[in-house]
Each structure stands twice: as structure tokens, then as C-alpha cells.
mmCIF file of C-alpha atoms in Angstrom:
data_model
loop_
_atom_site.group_PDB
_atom_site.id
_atom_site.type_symbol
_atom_site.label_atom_id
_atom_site.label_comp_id
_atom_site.label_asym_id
_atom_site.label_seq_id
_atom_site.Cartn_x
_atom_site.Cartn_y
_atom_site.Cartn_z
ATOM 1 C CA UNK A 26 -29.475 -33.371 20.613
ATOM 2 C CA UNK A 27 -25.797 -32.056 21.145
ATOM 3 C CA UNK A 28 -24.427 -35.271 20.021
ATOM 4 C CA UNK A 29 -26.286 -35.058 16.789
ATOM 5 C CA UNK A 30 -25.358 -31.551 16.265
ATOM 6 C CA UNK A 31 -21.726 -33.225 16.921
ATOM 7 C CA UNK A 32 -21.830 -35.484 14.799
ATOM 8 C CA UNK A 33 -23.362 -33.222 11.608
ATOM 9 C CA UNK A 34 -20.787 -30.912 12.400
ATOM 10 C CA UNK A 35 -18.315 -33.469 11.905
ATOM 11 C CA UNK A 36 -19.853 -34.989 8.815
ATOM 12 C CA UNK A 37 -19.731 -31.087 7.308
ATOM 13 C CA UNK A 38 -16.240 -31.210 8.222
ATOM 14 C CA UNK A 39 -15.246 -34.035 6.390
ATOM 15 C CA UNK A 40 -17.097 -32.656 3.422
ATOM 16 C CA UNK A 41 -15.803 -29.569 3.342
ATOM 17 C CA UNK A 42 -11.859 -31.188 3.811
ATOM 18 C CA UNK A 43 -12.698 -34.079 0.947
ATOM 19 C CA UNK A 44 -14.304 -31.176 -1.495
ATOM 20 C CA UNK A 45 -10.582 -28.904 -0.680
ATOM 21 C CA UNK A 46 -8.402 -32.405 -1.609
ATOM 22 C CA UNK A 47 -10.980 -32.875 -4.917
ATOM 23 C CA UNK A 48 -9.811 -29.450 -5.962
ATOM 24 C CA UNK A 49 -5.976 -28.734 -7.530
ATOM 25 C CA UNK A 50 -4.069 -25.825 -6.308
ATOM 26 C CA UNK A 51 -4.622 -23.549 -8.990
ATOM 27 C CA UNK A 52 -8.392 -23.863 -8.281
ATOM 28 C CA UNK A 53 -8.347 -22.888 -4.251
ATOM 29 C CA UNK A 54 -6.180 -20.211 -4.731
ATOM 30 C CA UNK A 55 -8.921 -18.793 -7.515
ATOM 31 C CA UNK A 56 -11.687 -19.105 -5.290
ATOM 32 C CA UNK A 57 -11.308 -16.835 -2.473
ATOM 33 C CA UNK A 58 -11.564 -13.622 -4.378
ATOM 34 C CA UNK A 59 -15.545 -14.691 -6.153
ATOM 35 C CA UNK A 60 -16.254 -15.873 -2.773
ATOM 36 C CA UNK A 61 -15.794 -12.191 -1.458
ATOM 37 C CA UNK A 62 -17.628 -10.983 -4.376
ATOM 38 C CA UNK A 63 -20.580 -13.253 -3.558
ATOM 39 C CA UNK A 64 -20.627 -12.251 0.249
ATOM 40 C CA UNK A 65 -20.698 -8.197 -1.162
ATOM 41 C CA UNK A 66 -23.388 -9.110 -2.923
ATOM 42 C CA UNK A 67 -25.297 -10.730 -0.369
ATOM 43 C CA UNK A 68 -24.516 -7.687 2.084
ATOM 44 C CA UNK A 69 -25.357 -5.615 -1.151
ATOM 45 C CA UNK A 70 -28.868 -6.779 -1.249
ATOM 46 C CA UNK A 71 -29.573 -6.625 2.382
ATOM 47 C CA UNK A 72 -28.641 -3.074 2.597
ATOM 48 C CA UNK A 73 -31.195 -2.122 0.114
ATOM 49 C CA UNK A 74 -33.759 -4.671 1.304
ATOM 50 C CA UNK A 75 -33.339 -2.295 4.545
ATOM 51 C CA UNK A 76 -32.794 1.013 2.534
ATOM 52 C CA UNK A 77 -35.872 0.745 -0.500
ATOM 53 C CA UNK A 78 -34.812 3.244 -2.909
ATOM 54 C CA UNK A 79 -31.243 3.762 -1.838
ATOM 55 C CA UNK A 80 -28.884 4.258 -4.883
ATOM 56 C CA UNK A 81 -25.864 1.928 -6.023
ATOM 57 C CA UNK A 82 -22.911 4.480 -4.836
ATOM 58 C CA UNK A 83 -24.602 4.865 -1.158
ATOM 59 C CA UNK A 84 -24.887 1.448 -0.451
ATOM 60 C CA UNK A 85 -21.575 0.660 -1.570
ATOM 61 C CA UNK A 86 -20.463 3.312 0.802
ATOM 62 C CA UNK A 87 -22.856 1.542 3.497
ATOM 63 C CA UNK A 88 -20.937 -1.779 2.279
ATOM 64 C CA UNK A 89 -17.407 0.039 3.133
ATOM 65 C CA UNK A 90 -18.481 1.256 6.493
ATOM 66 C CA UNK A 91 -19.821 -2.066 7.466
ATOM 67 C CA UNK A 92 -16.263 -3.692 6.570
ATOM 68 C CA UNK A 93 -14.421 -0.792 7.982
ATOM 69 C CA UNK A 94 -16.355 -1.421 11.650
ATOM 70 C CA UNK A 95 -15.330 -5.283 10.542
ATOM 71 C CA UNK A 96 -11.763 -4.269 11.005
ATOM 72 C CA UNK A 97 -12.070 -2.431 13.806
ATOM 73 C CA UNK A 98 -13.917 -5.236 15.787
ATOM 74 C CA UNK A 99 -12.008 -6.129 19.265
ATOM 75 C CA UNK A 100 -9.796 -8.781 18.634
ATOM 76 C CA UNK A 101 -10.344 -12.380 19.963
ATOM 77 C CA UNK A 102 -7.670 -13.888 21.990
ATOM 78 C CA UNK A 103 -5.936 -16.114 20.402
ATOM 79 C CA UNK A 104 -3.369 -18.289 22.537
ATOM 80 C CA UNK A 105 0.055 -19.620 21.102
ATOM 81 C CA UNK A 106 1.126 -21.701 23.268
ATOM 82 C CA UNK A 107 -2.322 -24.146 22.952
ATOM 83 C CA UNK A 108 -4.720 -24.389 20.037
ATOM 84 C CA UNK A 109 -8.480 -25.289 21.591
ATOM 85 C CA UNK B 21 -17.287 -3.147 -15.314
ATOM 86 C CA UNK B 22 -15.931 -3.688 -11.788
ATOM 87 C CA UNK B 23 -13.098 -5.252 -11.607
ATOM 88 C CA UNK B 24 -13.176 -8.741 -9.351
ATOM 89 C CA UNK B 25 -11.052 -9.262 -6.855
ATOM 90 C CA UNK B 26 -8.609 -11.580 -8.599
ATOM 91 C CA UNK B 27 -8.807 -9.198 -11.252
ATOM 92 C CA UNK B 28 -7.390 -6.863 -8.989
ATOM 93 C CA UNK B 29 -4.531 -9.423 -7.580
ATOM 94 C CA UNK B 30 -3.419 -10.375 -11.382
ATOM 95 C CA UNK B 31 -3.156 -6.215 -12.046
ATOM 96 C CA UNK B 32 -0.697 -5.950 -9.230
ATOM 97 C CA UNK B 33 1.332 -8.988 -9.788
ATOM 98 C CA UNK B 34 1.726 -8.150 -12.948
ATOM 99 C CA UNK B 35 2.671 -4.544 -12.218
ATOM 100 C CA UNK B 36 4.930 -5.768 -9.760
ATOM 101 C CA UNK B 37 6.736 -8.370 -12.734
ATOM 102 C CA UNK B 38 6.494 -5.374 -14.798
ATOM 103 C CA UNK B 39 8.801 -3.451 -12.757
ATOM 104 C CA UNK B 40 11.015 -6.229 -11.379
ATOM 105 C CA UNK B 41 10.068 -6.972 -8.492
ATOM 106 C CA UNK B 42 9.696 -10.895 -7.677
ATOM 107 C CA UNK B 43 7.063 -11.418 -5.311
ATOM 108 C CA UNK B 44 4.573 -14.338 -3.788
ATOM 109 C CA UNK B 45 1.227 -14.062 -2.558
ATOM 110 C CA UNK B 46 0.975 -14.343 1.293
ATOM 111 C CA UNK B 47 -2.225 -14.455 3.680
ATOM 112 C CA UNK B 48 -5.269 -15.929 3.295
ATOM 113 C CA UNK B 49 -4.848 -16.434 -0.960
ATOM 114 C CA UNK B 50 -1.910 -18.435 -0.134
ATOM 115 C CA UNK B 51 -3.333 -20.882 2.699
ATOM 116 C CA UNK B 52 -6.563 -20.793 0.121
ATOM 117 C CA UNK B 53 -4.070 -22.487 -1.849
ATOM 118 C CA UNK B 54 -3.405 -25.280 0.250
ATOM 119 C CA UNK B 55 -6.824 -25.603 2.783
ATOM 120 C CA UNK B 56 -10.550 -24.831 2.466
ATOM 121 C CA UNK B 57 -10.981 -21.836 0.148
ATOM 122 C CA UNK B 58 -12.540 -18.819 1.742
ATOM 123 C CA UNK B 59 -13.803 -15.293 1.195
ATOM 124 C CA UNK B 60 -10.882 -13.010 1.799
ATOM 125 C CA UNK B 61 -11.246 -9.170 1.373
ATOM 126 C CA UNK B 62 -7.442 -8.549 1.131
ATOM 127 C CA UNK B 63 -4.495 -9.628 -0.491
ATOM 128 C CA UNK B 64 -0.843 -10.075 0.718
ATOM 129 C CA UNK B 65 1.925 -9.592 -1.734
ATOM 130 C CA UNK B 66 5.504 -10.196 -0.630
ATOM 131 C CA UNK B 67 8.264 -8.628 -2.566
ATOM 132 C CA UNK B 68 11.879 -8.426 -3.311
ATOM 133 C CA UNK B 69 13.212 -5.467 -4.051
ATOM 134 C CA UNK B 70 15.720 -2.231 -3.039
ATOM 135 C CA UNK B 71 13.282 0.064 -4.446
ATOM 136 C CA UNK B 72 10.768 2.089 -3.151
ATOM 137 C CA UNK B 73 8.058 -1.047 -4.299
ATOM 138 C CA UNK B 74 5.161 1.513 -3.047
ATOM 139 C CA UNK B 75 6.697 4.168 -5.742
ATOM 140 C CA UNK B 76 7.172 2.001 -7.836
ATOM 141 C CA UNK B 77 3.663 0.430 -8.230
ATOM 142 C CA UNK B 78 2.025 3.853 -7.811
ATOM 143 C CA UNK B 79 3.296 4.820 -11.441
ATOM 144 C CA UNK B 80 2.487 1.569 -12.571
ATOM 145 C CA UNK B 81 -0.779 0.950 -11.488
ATOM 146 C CA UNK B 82 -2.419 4.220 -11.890
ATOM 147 C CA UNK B 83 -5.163 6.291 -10.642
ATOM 148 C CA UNK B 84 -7.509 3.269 -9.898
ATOM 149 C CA UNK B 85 -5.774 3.076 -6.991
ATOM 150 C CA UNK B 86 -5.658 4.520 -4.038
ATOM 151 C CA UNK B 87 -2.031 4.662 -1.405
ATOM 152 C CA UNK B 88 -1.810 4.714 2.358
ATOM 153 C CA UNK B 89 0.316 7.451 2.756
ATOM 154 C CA UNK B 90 2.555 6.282 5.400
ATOM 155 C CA UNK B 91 4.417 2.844 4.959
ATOM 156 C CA UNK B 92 3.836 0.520 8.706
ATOM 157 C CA UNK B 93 5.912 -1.461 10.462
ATOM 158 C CA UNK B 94 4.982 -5.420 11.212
ATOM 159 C CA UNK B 95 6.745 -6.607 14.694
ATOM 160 C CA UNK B 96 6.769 -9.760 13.741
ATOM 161 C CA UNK B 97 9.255 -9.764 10.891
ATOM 162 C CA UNK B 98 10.348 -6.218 10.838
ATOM 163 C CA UNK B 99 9.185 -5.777 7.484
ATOM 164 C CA UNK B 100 7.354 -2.485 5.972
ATOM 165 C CA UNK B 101 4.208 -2.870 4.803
ATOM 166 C CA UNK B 102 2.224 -0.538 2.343
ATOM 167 C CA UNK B 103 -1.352 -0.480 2.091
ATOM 168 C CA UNK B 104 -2.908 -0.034 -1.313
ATOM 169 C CA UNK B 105 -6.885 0.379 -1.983
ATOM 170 C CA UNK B 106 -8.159 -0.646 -5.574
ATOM 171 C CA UNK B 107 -10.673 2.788 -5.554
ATOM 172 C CA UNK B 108 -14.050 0.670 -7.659
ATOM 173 C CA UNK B 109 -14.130 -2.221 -5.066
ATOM 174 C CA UNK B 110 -13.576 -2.808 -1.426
ATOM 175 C CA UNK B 111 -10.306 -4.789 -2.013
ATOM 176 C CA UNK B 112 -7.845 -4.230 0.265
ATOM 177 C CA UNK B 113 -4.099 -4.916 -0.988
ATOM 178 C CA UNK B 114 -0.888 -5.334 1.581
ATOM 179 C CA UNK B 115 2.685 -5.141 -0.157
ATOM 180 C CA UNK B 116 5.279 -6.659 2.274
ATOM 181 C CA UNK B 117 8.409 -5.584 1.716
ATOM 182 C CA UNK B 118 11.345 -8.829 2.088
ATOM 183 C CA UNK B 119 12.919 -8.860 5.381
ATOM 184 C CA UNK B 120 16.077 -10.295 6.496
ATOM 185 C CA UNK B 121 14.486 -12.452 8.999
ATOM 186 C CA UNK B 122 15.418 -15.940 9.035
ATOM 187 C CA UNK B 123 12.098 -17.595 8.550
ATOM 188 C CA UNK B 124 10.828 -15.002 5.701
ATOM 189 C CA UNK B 125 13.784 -15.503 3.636
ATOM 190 C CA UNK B 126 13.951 -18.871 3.473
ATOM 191 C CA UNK B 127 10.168 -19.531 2.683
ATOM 192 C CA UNK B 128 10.626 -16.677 -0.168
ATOM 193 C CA UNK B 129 13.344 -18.785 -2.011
ATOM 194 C CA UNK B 130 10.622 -21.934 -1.133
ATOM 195 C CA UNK B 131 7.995 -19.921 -3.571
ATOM 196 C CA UNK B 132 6.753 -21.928 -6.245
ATOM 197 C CA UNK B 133 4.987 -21.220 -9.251
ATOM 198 C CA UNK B 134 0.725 -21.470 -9.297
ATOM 199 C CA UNK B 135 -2.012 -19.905 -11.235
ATOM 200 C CA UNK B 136 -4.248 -17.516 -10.510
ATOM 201 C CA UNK B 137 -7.269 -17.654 -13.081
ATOM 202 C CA UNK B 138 -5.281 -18.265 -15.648
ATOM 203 C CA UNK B 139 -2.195 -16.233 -14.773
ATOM 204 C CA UNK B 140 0.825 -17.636 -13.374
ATOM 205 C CA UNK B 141 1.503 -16.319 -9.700
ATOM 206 C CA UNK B 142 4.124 -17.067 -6.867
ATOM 207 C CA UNK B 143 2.989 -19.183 -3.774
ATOM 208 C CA UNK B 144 5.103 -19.630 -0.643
ATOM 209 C CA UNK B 145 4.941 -24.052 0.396
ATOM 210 C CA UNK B 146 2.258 -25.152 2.219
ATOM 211 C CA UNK B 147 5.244 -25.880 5.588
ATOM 212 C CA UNK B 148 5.807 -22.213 4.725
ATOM 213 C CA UNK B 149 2.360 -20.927 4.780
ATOM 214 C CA UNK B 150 1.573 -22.760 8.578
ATOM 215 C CA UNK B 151 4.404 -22.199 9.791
ATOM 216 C CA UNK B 152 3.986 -18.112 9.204
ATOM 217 C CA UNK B 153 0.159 -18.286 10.179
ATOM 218 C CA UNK B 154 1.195 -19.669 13.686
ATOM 219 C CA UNK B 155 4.111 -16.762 14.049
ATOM 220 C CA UNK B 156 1.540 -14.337 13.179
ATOM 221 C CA UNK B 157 -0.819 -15.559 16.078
ATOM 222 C CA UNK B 158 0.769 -12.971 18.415
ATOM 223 C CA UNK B 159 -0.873 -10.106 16.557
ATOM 224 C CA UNK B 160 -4.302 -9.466 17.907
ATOM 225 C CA UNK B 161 -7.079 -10.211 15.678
ATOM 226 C CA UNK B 162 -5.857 -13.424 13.961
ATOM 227 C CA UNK B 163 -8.203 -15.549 14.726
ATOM 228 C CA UNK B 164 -8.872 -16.802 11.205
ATOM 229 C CA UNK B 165 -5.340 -17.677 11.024
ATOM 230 C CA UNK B 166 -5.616 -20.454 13.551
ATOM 231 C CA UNK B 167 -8.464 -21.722 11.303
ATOM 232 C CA UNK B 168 -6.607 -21.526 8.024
ATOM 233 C CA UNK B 169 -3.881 -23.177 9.703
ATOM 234 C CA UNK B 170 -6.501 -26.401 10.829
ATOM 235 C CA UNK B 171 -7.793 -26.524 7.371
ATOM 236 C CA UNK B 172 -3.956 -26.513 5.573
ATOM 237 C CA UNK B 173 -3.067 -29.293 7.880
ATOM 238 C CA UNK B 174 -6.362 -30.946 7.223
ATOM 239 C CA UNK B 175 -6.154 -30.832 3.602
ATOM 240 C CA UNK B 176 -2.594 -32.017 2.929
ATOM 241 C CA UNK B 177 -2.253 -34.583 5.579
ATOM 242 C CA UNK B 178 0.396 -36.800 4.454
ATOM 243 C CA UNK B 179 2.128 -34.582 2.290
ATOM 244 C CA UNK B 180 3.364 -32.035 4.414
ATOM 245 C CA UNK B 181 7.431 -31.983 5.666
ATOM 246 C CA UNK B 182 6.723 -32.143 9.511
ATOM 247 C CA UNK B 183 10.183 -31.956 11.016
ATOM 248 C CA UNK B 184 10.645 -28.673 8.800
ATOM 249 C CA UNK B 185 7.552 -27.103 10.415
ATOM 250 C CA UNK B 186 8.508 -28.631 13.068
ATOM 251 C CA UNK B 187 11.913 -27.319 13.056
ATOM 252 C CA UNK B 188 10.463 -23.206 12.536
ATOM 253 C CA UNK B 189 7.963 -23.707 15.105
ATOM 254 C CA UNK B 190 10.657 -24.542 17.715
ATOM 255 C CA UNK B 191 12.108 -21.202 17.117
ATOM 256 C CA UNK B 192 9.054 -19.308 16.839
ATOM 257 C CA UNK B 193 7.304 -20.730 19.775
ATOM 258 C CA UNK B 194 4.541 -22.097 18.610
ATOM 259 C CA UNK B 195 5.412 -25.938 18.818
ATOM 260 C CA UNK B 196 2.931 -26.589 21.100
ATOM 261 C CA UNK B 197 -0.002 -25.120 18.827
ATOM 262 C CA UNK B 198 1.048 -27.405 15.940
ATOM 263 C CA UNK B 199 1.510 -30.728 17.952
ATOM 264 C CA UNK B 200 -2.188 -30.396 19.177
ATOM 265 C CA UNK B 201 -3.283 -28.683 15.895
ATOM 266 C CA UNK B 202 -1.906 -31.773 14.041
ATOM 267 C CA UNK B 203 -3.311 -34.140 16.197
ATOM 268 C CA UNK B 204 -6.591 -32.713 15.493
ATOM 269 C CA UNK B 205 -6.151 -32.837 11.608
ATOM 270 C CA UNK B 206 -5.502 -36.537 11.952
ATOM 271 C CA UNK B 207 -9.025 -36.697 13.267
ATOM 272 C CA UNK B 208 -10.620 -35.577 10.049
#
């Protein structure tokens, strides 16, 4: 089971690498900023999934809170002496 | 109509252009540039200037944004740092202001010219944009960095100027991370 999981995290891997060589420099560095639109959007729609009724201005404040506690999140170690 | 992020980005470059002040994006747009694209929520700017860059974008840009009061300090560099807020969205903007430090100058004059839907924009190289991602390692937090840095590596094998990185890394200590983080991209 682990060694599948492995190995289909690999394979995604590859994909992901192969799609980022397909793509010309002009077109990574464009796609960041619609990919944080789309993620709002997700967290957008979940907020009022859990808040029926709740108005466009509250849940973007909801949506600025949840990044704000994002940023405030303990750090992870990170070492620089050995990449795991 | 909201403005998108890279709506945002293109307002302040060209603010920054408009005043003067020649600049490159840093962070996560610039190792988007090079790796695996990813959501970012922020932008880093770096720019060249002996003005007052926070001043003078504040009477550029206008009331649709929003200033950090006080200007920080980053250890790493020395460099000042302003935070900006673009008021409609959640975008987060970072100016760095140029530093004399060794590293930062030299990957400024590196910049090169890209495009940023449709606009021309400054990009540091991709040496330039691993070897600052592994500097910036010491600041806690970063551990996206480490993964930008594995996907950069990844995605230009074979192109990249190894003793140069090499050669920063030495002096930064962080020679050790790229040897095994290089060996790993060779994997892919």
C-alpha cells in the first residue's frame, strides 16, 4: 500500500515538473496570482456554505481573518544546513 | 470589479516605473517564474532608489491602498521593507528597498526582462532566485521556500549555472542544502 502511494506520488511529481517545463516563463509567472483568486473563492464558498445567509463584505472579512491566523501560524523548522 | 491579483502587481510596477524607480519582482512570483506555479497571496517588489519608495508610491497609487505605517527591518540583507495592502482584495504587497549587500546587488543587475499578463516586468535569474530562497531559510516560517527552491531546480535542470549558485551558497551557508537538494532534482 505505501509503495503504491510512493510510487503515485512520484508519478504526480513528474507531472506536475513536465507540465512547469511545457509552460514559458511569461506563463508561470502569470499564474500564481488566479491561482490565489481560485483558492479565495473556494474558501469564499465554504464560509457561506457554513454561514447561510451571511453577506459578501462579512465573509470577506471572515476570509481576512482566516489568512491573518494563516500568518500567524507557528513556524515549521526549517534546517539549513540539510534539506530532508 | 475587483481587481485580481496580477492586476494589482502590474498597478505597482507600473507606479513604481512611473516614478523611477527600477525594480524586480522577488518571492514566490519570481520562483513561479522558474518552478511549479503556485497560489501566492503576496508580492515582493525590489527597488532601486534614494527616495522615500513608500512616499513615493503612496501619491502614486492612491487611496486603494492601504500603508503599514512603520517601514521593518529584514536581518538577512539589512534592507527596509514596507508593507502595502491593496484595500478591495486580500493582496498583500512587500517593497524591498536595494541593499548594499553583496548577494542582493549583484542578482539586481542579473534582472531580466519577463511579462506579466501582458506587461513587461523585471525578474531576478533563476541562480538568483535559489540562491536567495536558501539565504532566507533562517527566517522562521519559510517552509515554502525550501519547496520553491526543489521545484526551480526541478524545472530547469540542465540549464541552471551551478558553480555560481554554488559559489553564493558557500558564503551564505547553505551549500549543504543545495548539494542534497540537487541531488534530489536529478531524481525527477
Amino acid at each position: 500500500m505505501e509503495e503504491d502511494i510512493d510510487s503515485v506520488s512520484k508519478s504526480i511529481r513528474r507531472e506536475r515538473v513536465a507540465r512547469a517545463r511545457r509552460m514559458t516563463v511569461d506563463e508561470r509567472v502569470s499564474e500564481g496570482g488566479p491561482l490565489f483568486d481560485y483558492a479565495c473563492s473556494i474558501t469564499i464558498s465554504g464560509i457561506k456554505c457554513q454561514n447561510p445567509g451571511i453577506s459578501d463584505a462579512d465573509a470577506m472579512f471572515e476570509l481576512r481573518r482566516r489568512l491573518a491566523i494563516g500568518e500567524r501560524r507557528p513556524a515549521r523548522a526549517v534546517s539549513t544546513t540539510g534539506a530532508s | 470589479m475587483t481587481a485580481t491579483p496580477n492586476q494589482v502587481v502590474i498597478s505597482l510596477v507600473s507606479a513604481l516605473d512611473a516614478e523611477g524607480v527600477a525594480c524586480m519582482l522577488v518571492g514566490s512570483f519570481s520562483s513561479n517564474a522558474y518552478g511549479i506555479p503556485r497560489s501566492t497571496k503576496d508580492v515582493g517588489v525590489l527597488g532601486q532608489s534614494d527616495h522615500d519608495i513608500a512616499r513615493l508610491l503612496g501619491e502614486r497609487l492612491g487611496p486603494d491602498f492601504r500603508f503599514e505605517p512603520q517601514m521593518s527591518l529584514e536581518t538577512i540583507t539589512s534592507t527596509t521593507k514596507n508593507v502595502i495592502y491593496h484595500k478591495s482584495t486580500v493582496f498583500k504587497i512587500e517593497v524591498f528597498h536595494l541593499s548594499s549587500d553583496a548577494h542582493d546587488t549583484q542578482r539586481f543587475s542579473r534582472r531580466r526582462r519577463g511579462m506579466l499578463d501582458g506587461v513587461e516586468v523585471w525578474l531576478p535569474s533563476p541562480e538568483n532566485v535559489v540562491i536567495t530562497k536558501l539565504r532566507w531559510l533562517r527566517v522562521p516560517g519559510r517552509q515554502n521556500d525550501i519547496d520553491d527552491v526543489a521545484d526551480v531546480l526541478a524545472v530547469q535542470t540542465g540549464k541552471l549555472d551551478v558553480a555560481y549558485m554554488r559559489n553564493w551558497c558557500g558564503q551564505h551557508g547553505t551549500l549543504e542544502t543545495i548539494e542534497k537538494l540537487m541531488i534530489q532534482a536529478d531524481l525527477v
